[in-house]
PDB file of C-alpha atoms in Angstrom:
ATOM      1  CA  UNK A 634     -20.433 -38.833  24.180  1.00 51.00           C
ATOM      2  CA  UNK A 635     -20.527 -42.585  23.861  1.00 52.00           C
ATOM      3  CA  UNK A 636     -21.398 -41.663  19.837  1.00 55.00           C
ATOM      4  CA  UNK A 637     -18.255 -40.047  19.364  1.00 56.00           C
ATOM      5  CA  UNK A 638     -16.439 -42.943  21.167  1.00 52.00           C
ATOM      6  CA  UNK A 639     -17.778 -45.244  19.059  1.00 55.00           C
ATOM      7  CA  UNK A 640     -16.738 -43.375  16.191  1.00 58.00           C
ATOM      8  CA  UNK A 641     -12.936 -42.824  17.252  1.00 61.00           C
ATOM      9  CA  UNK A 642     -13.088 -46.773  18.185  1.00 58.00           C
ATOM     10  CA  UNK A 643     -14.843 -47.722  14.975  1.00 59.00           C
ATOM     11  CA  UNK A 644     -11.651 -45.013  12.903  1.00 62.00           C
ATOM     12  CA  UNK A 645      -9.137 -47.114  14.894  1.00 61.00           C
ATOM     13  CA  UNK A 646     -10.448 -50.560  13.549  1.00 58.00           C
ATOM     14  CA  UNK A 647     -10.612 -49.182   9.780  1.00 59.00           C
ATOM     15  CA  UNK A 648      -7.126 -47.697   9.790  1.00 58.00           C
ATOM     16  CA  UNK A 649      -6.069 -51.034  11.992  1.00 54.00           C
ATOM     17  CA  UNK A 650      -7.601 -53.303   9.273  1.00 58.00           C
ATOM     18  CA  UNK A 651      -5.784 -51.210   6.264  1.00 52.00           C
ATOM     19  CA  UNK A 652      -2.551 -52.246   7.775  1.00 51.00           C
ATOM     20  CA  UNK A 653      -0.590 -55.658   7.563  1.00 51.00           C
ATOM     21  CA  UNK A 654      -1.809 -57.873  10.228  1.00 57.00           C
ATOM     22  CA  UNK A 655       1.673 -59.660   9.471  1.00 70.00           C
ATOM     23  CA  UNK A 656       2.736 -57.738  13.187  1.00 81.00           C
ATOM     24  CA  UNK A 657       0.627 -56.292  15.761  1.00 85.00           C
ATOM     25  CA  UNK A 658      -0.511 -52.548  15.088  1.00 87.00           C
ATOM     26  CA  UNK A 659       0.093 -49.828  17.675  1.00 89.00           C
ATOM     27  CA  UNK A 660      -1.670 -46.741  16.774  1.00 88.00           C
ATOM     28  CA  UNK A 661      -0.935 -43.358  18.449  1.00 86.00           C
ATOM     29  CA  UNK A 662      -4.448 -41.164  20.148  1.00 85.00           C
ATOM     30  CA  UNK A 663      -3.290 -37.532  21.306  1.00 81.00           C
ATOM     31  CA  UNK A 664      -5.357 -37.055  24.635  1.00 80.00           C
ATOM     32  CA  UNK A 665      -6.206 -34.206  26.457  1.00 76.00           C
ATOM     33  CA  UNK A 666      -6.416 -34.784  30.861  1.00 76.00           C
ATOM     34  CA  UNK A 667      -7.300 -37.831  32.365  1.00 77.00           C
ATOM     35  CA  UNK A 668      -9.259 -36.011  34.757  1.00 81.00           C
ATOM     36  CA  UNK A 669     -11.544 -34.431  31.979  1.00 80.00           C
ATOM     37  CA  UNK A 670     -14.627 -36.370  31.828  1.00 84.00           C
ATOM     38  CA  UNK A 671     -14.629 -36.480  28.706  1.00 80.00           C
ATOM     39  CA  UNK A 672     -11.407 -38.050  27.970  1.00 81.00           C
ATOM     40  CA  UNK A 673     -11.774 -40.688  31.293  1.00 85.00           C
ATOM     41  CA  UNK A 674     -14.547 -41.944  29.249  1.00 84.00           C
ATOM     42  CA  UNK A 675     -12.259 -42.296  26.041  1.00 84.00           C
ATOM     43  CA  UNK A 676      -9.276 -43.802  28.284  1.00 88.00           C
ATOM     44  CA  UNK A 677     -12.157 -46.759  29.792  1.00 89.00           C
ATOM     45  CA  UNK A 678     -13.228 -47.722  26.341  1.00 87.00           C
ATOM     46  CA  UNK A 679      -9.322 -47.759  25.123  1.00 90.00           C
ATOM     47  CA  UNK A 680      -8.927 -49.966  28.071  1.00 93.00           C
ATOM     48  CA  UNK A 681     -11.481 -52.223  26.648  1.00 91.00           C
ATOM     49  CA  UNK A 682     -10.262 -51.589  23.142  1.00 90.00           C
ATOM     50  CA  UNK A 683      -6.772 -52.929  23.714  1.00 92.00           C
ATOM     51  CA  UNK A 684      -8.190 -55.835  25.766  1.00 94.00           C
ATOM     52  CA  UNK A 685     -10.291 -56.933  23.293  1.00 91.00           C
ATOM     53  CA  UNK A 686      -7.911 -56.650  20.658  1.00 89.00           C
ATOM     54  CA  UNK A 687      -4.833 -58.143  22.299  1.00 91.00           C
ATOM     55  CA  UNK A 688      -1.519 -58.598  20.239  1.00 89.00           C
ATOM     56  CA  UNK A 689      -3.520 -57.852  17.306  1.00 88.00           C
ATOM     57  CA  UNK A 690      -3.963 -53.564  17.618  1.00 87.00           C
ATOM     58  CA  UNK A 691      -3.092 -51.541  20.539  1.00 91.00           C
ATOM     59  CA  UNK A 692      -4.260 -47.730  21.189  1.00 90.00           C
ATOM     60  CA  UNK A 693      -1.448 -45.681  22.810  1.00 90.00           C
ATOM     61  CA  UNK A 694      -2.345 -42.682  24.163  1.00 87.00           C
ATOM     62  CA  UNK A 695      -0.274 -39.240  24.599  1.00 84.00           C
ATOM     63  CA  UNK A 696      -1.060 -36.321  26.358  1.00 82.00           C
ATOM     64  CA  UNK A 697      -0.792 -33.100  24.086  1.00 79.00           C
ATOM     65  CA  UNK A 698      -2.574 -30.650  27.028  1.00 75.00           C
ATOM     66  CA  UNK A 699      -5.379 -29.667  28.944  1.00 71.00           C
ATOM     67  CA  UNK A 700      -6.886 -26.773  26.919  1.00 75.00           C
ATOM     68  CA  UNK A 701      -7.965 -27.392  22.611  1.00 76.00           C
ATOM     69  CA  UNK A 702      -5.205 -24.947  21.838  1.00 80.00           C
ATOM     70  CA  UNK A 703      -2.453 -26.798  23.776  1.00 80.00           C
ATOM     71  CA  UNK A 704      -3.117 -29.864  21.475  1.00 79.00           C
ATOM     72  CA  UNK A 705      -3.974 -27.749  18.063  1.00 83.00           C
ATOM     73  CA  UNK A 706      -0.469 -26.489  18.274  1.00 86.00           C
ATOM     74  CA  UNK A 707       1.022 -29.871  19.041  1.00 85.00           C
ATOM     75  CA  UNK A 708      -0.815 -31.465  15.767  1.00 85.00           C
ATOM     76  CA  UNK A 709       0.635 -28.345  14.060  1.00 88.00           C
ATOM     77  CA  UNK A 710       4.133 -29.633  14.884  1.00 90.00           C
ATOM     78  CA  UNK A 711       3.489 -33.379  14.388  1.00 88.00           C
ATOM     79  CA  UNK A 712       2.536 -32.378  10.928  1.00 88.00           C
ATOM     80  CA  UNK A 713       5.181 -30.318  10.170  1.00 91.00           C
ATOM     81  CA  UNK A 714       7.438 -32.871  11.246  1.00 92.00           C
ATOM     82  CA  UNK A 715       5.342 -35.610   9.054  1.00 88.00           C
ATOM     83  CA  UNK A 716       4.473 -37.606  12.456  1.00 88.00           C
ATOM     84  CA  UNK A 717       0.702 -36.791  12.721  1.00 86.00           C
ATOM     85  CA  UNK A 718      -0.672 -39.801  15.336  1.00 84.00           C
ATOM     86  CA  UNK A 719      -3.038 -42.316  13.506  1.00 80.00           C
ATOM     87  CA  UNK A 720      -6.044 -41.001  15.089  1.00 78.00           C
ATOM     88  CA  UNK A 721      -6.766 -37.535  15.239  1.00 77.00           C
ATOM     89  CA  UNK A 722      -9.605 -35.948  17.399  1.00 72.00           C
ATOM     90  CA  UNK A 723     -11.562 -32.981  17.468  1.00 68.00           C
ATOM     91  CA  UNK A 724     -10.658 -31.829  13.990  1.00 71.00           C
ATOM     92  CA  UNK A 725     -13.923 -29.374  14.283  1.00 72.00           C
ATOM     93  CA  UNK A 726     -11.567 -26.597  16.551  1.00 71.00           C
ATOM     94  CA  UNK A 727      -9.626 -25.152  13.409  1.00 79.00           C
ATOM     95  CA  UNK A 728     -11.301 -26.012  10.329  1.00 84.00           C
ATOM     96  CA  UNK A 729      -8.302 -24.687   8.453  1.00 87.00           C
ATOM     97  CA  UNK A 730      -6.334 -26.871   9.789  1.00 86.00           C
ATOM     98  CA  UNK A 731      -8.146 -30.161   8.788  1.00 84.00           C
ATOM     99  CA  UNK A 732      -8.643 -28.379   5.171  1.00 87.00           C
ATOM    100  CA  UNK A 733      -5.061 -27.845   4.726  1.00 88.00           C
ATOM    101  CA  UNK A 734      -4.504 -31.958   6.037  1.00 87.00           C
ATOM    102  CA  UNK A 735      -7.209 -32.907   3.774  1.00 86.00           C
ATOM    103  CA  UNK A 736      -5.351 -31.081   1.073  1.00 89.00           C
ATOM    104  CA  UNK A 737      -2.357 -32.235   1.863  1.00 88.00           C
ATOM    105  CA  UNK A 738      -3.512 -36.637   1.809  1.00 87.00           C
ATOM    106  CA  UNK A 739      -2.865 -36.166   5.810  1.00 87.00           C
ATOM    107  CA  UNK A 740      -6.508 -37.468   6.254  1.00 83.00           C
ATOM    108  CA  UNK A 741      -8.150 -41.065   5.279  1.00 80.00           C
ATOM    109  CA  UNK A 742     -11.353 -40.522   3.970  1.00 79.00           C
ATOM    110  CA  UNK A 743     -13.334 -42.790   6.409  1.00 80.00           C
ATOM    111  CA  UNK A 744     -16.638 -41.871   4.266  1.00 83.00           C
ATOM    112  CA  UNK A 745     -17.172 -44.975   2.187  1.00 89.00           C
ATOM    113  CA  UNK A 746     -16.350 -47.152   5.418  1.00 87.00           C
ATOM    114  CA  UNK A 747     -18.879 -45.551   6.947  1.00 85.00           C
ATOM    115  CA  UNK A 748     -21.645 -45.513   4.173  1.00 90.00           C
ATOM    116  CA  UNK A 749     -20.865 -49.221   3.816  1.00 92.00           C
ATOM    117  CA  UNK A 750     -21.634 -49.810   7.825  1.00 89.00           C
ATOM    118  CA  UNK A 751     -24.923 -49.615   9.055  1.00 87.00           C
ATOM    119  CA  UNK A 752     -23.769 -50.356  12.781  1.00 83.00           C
ATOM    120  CA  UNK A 753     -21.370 -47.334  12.365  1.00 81.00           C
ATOM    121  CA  UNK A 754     -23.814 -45.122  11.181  1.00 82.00           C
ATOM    122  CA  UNK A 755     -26.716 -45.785  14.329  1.00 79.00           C
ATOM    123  CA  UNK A 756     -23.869 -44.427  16.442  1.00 72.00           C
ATOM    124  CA  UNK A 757     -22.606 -41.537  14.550  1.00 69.00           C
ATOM    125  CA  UNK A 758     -23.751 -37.841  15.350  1.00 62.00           C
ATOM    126  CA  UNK A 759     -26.141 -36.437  12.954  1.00 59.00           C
ATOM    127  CA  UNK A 760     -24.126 -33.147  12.594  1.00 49.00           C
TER     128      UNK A 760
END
């Protein structure tokens, strides 16, 4: 879990540091519950994310549902409405999906920021 933090904290910095630092960046995460384990762990380290980064880049967070589907569907409308958040999660639950953003520019490729980081890459999951 804590490598697939690191690598939605380590996306946030790269798309952070693409933008103008003339302003502060807020950058939108879609979350699933705060009672899920797995995103508690996410909202601690976005706690200690924002702190760190402090009226340089903040990580809102908003809740798109419990279950994978619930927050499939509501990326499905972002992106129809051309509002995708700046961080999206969990792309591995419709592959179609991410093909067609991919396809479509929707997605940075975060590939040559990662080849280029070897303290990215000890974190990273080897699938």
């Amino acid at each position: 879990m804590k490598k697939t933090l690191s690598m939605i904290l380590a996306s946030i910095l790269i798309l952070a540091c693409a933008a103008s630092f003339a302003e502060p960046v807020t950058l939108l995460l879609m979350t699933g519950s705060e009672s899920d384990p797995y995103w508690k762990c996410i909202f601690e380290q976005i706690a200690d994310f924002n702190e760190a980064y402090e009226g340089r880049i903040r990580i809102e967070t908003e809740f798109a549902g419990s279950q994978s589907a619930d927050r499939l569907e509501k990326m499905k409308v972002l992106n129809a409405s051309g509002q995708l958040p700046a961080v999206i999660t969990q792309m591995h639950e419709d592959v179609g999906f991410a093909q067609t953003l991919a396809a479509n520019g929707r997605l940075m490729d975060l590939k040559p920021y990662y080849d280029a980081d070897p303290e990215w890459q000890k974190y990273a999951m080897d699938n």
